[in-house]
Amino acid sequence: AIDLFVAARLKANGLKFSTEASQSVLVRRLFFDLIGLPPSNAESNRFVEDTDPKAYEKLVDRLLAGKRFGEKWALEATPTLT
């Protein structure tokens, strides 16, 4: 339902959905979203070269299980002391 609403608004404004992101853009977005840091070149290459259809899900699980995920969200939840 939301997709139809968004599509209608885009069409009304002469816009369209953007194209699907490349693997390298996807891995970068995922790292920044979940841990707040960019992937290393090795991590990025490993994801781009992974032919497993579940590569994205595996990377999400790995990042969520890592300590950096908790550190990022703990920092965002902790009030700044001045």
PDB file of N, CA and C in Angstrom, residues 18-53:
ATOM      1  N   SER A  18      14.474   5.474  -7.854  1.00  0.00           N
ATOM      2  CA  SER A  18      15.869   5.407  -8.264  1.00  0.00           C
ATOM      3  C   SER A  18      16.222   3.962  -8.614  1.00  0.00           C
ATOM      4  N   THR A  19      17.311   3.812  -9.334  1.00  0.00           N
ATOM      5  CA  THR A  19      17.749   2.469  -9.712  1.00  0.00           C
ATOM      6  C   THR A  19      18.305   1.744  -8.489  1.00  0.00           C
ATOM      7  N   GLU A  20      18.411   0.431  -8.597  1.00  0.00           N
ATOM      8  CA  GLU A  20      18.936  -0.375  -7.501  1.00  0.00           C
ATOM      9  C   GLU A  20      20.407  -0.024  -7.264  1.00  0.00           C
ATOM     10  N   ALA A  21      20.790   0.055  -6.006  1.00  0.00           N
ATOM     11  CA  ALA A  21      22.166   0.397  -5.647  1.00  0.00           C
ATOM     12  C   ALA A  21      23.116  -0.745  -6.004  1.00  0.00           C
ATOM     13  N   SER A  22      24.335  -0.382  -6.339  1.00  0.00           N
ATOM     14  CA  SER A  22      25.355  -1.390  -6.629  1.00  0.00           C
ATOM     15  C   SER A  22      25.764  -2.070  -5.328  1.00  0.00           C
ATOM     16  N   GLN A  23      26.450  -3.198  -5.451  1.00  0.00           N
ATOM     17  CA  GLN A  23      26.904  -3.943  -4.274  1.00  0.00           C
ATOM     18  C   GLN A  23      27.835  -3.091  -3.414  1.00  0.00           C
ATOM     19  N   SER A  24      28.717  -2.327  -4.046  1.00  0.00           N
ATOM     20  CA  SER A  24      29.662  -1.508  -3.275  1.00  0.00           C
ATOM     21  C   SER A  24      28.953  -0.386  -2.527  1.00  0.00           C
ATOM     22  N   VAL A  25      27.925   0.182  -3.118  1.00  0.00           N
ATOM     23  CA  VAL A  25      27.142   1.222  -2.436  1.00  0.00           C
ATOM     24  C   VAL A  25      26.341   0.591  -1.302  1.00  0.00           C
ATOM     25  N   LEU A  26      25.771  -0.561  -1.542  1.00  0.00           N
ATOM     26  CA  LEU A  26      24.984  -1.247  -0.525  1.00  0.00           C
ATOM     27  C   LEU A  26      25.798  -1.580   0.715  1.00  0.00           C
ATOM     28  N   VAL A  27      26.995  -2.122   0.530  1.00  0.00           N
ATOM     29  CA  VAL A  27      27.829  -2.495   1.682  1.00  0.00           C
ATOM     30  C   VAL A  27      28.237  -1.249   2.457  1.00  0.00           C
ATOM     31  N   ARG A  28      28.519  -0.180   1.760  1.00  0.00           N
ATOM     32  CA  ARG A  28      28.897   1.077   2.423  1.00  0.00           C
ATOM     33  C   ARG A  28      27.741   1.626   3.247  1.00  0.00           C
ATOM     34  N   ARG A  29      26.552   1.660   2.676  1.00  0.00           N
ATOM     35  CA  ARG A  29      25.372   2.137   3.405  1.00  0.00           C
ATOM     36  C   ARG A  29      25.126   1.295   4.654  1.00  0.00           C
ATOM     37  N   LEU A  30      25.243  -0.017   4.495  1.00  0.00           N
ATOM     38  CA  LEU A  30      24.980  -0.929   5.601  1.00  0.00           C
ATOM     39  C   LEU A  30      25.960  -0.694   6.749  1.00  0.00           C
ATOM     40  N   PHE A  31      27.235  -0.556   6.431  1.00  0.00           N
ATOM     41  CA  PHE A  31      28.233  -0.309   7.471  1.00  0.00           C
ATOM     42  C   PHE A  31      27.955   1.003   8.194  1.00  0.00           C
ATOM     43  N   PHE A  32      27.691   2.074   7.444  1.00  0.00           N
ATOM     44  CA  PHE A  32      27.418   3.356   8.090  1.00  0.00           C
ATOM     45  C   PHE A  32      26.143   3.298   8.932  1.00  0.00           C
ATOM     46  N   ASP A  33      25.112   2.649   8.419  1.00  0.00           N
ATOM     47  CA  ASP A  33      23.854   2.562   9.163  1.00  0.00           C
ATOM     48  C   ASP A  33      23.985   1.768  10.455  1.00  0.00           C
ATOM     49  N   LEU A  34      24.692   0.651  10.413  1.00  0.00           N
ATOM     50  CA  LEU A  34      24.733  -0.237  11.571  1.00  0.00           C
ATOM     51  C   LEU A  34      25.870   0.032  12.545  1.00  0.00           C
ATOM     52  N   ILE A  35      27.038   0.421  12.035  1.00  0.00           N
ATOM     53  CA  ILE A  35      28.148   0.632  12.966  1.00  0.00           C
ATOM     54  C   ILE A  35      28.745   2.030  12.904  1.00  0.00           C
ATOM     55  N   GLY A  36      28.279   2.837  11.967  1.00  0.00           N
ATOM     56  CA  GLY A  36      28.739   4.218  11.905  1.00  0.00           C
ATOM     57  C   GLY A  36      30.121   4.415  11.309  1.00  0.00           C
ATOM     58  N   LEU A  37      30.678   3.380  10.711  1.00  0.00           N
ATOM     59  CA  LEU A  37      31.998   3.452  10.096  1.00  0.00           C
ATOM     60  C   LEU A  37      31.951   2.858   8.692  1.00  0.00           C
ATOM     61  N   PRO A  38      32.852   3.298   7.803  1.00  0.00           N
ATOM     62  CA  PRO A  38      32.880   2.696   6.465  1.00  0.00           C
ATOM     63  C   PRO A  38      33.525   1.309   6.522  1.00  0.00           C
ATOM     64  N   PRO A  39      33.215   0.464   5.557  1.00  0.00           N
ATOM     65  CA  PRO A  39      33.881  -0.847   5.502  1.00  0.00           C
ATOM     66  C   PRO A  39      35.316  -0.670   5.023  1.00  0.00           C
ATOM     67  N   SER A  40      36.172  -1.593   5.432  1.00  0.00           N
ATOM     68  CA  SER A  40      37.527  -1.587   4.873  1.00  0.00           C
ATOM     69  C   SER A  40      37.426  -2.046   3.420  1.00  0.00           C
ATOM     70  N   ASN A  41      38.485  -1.825   2.671  1.00  0.00           N
ATOM     71  CA  ASN A  41      38.486  -2.293   1.277  1.00  0.00           C
ATOM     72  C   ASN A  41      38.302  -3.802   1.225  1.00  0.00           C
ATOM     73  N   ALA A  42      38.939  -4.516   2.150  1.00  0.00           N
ATOM     74  CA  ALA A  42      38.827  -5.981   2.171  1.00  0.00           C
ATOM     75  C   ALA A  42      37.396  -6.412   2.467  1.00  0.00           C
ATOM     76  N   GLU A  43      36.741  -5.736   3.424  1.00  0.00           N
ATOM     77  CA  GLU A  43      35.348  -6.085   3.750  1.00  0.00           C
ATOM     78  C   GLU A  43      34.420  -5.793   2.581  1.00  0.00           C
ATOM     79  N   SER A  44      34.644  -4.656   1.940  1.00  0.00           N
ATOM     80  CA  SER A  44      33.829  -4.286   0.794  1.00  0.00           C
ATOM     81  C   SER A  44      34.011  -5.282  -0.346  1.00  0.00           C
ATOM     82  N   ASN A  45      35.253  -5.621  -0.647  1.00  0.00           N
ATOM     83  CA  ASN A  45      35.538  -6.578  -1.721  1.00  0.00           C
ATOM     84  C   ASN A  45      34.952  -7.950  -1.418  1.00  0.00           C
ATOM     85  N   ARG A  46      35.053  -8.366  -0.163  1.00  0.00           N
ATOM     86  CA  ARG A  46      34.515  -9.679   0.234  1.00  0.00           C
ATOM     87  C   ARG A  46      33.006  -9.727  -0.051  1.00  0.00           C
ATOM     88  N   PHE A  47      32.307  -8.657   0.269  1.00  0.00           N
ATOM     89  CA  PHE A  47      30.862  -8.624   0.030  1.00  0.00           C
ATOM     90  C   PHE A  47      30.550  -8.590  -1.468  1.00  0.00           C
ATOM     91  N   VAL A  48      31.239  -7.743  -2.193  1.00  0.00           N
ATOM     92  CA  VAL A  48      30.991  -7.605  -3.638  1.00  0.00           C
ATOM     93  C   VAL A  48      31.253  -8.922  -4.370  1.00  0.00           C
ATOM     94  N   GLU A  49      32.258  -9.670  -3.933  1.00  0.00           N
ATOM     95  CA  GLU A  49      32.622 -10.923  -4.606  1.00  0.00           C
ATOM     96  C   GLU A  49      31.829 -12.129  -4.111  1.00  0.00           C
ATOM     97  N   ASP A  50      31.044 -11.966  -3.051  1.00  0.00           N
ATOM     98  CA  ASP A  50      30.257 -13.081  -2.504  1.00  0.00           C
ATOM     99  C   ASP A  50      29.071 -13.364  -3.428  1.00  0.00           C
ATOM    100  N   THR A  51      29.005 -14.565  -3.978  1.00  0.00           N
ATOM    101  CA  THR A  51      27.931 -14.919  -4.909  1.00  0.00           C
ATOM    102  C   THR A  51      26.741 -15.574  -4.224  1.00  0.00           C
ATOM    103  N   ASP A  52      26.828 -15.763  -2.923  1.00  0.00           N
ATOM    104  CA  ASP A  52      25.728 -16.360  -2.161  1.00  0.00           C
ATOM    105  C   ASP A  52      24.509 -15.432  -2.214  1.00  0.00           C
ATOM    106  N   PRO A  53      23.325 -15.949  -2.579  1.00  0.00           N
ATOM    107  CA  PRO A  53      22.123 -15.109  -2.610  1.00  0.00           C
ATOM    108  C   PRO A  53      21.788 -14.492  -1.242  1.00  0.00           C
TER     109      PRO A  53
END
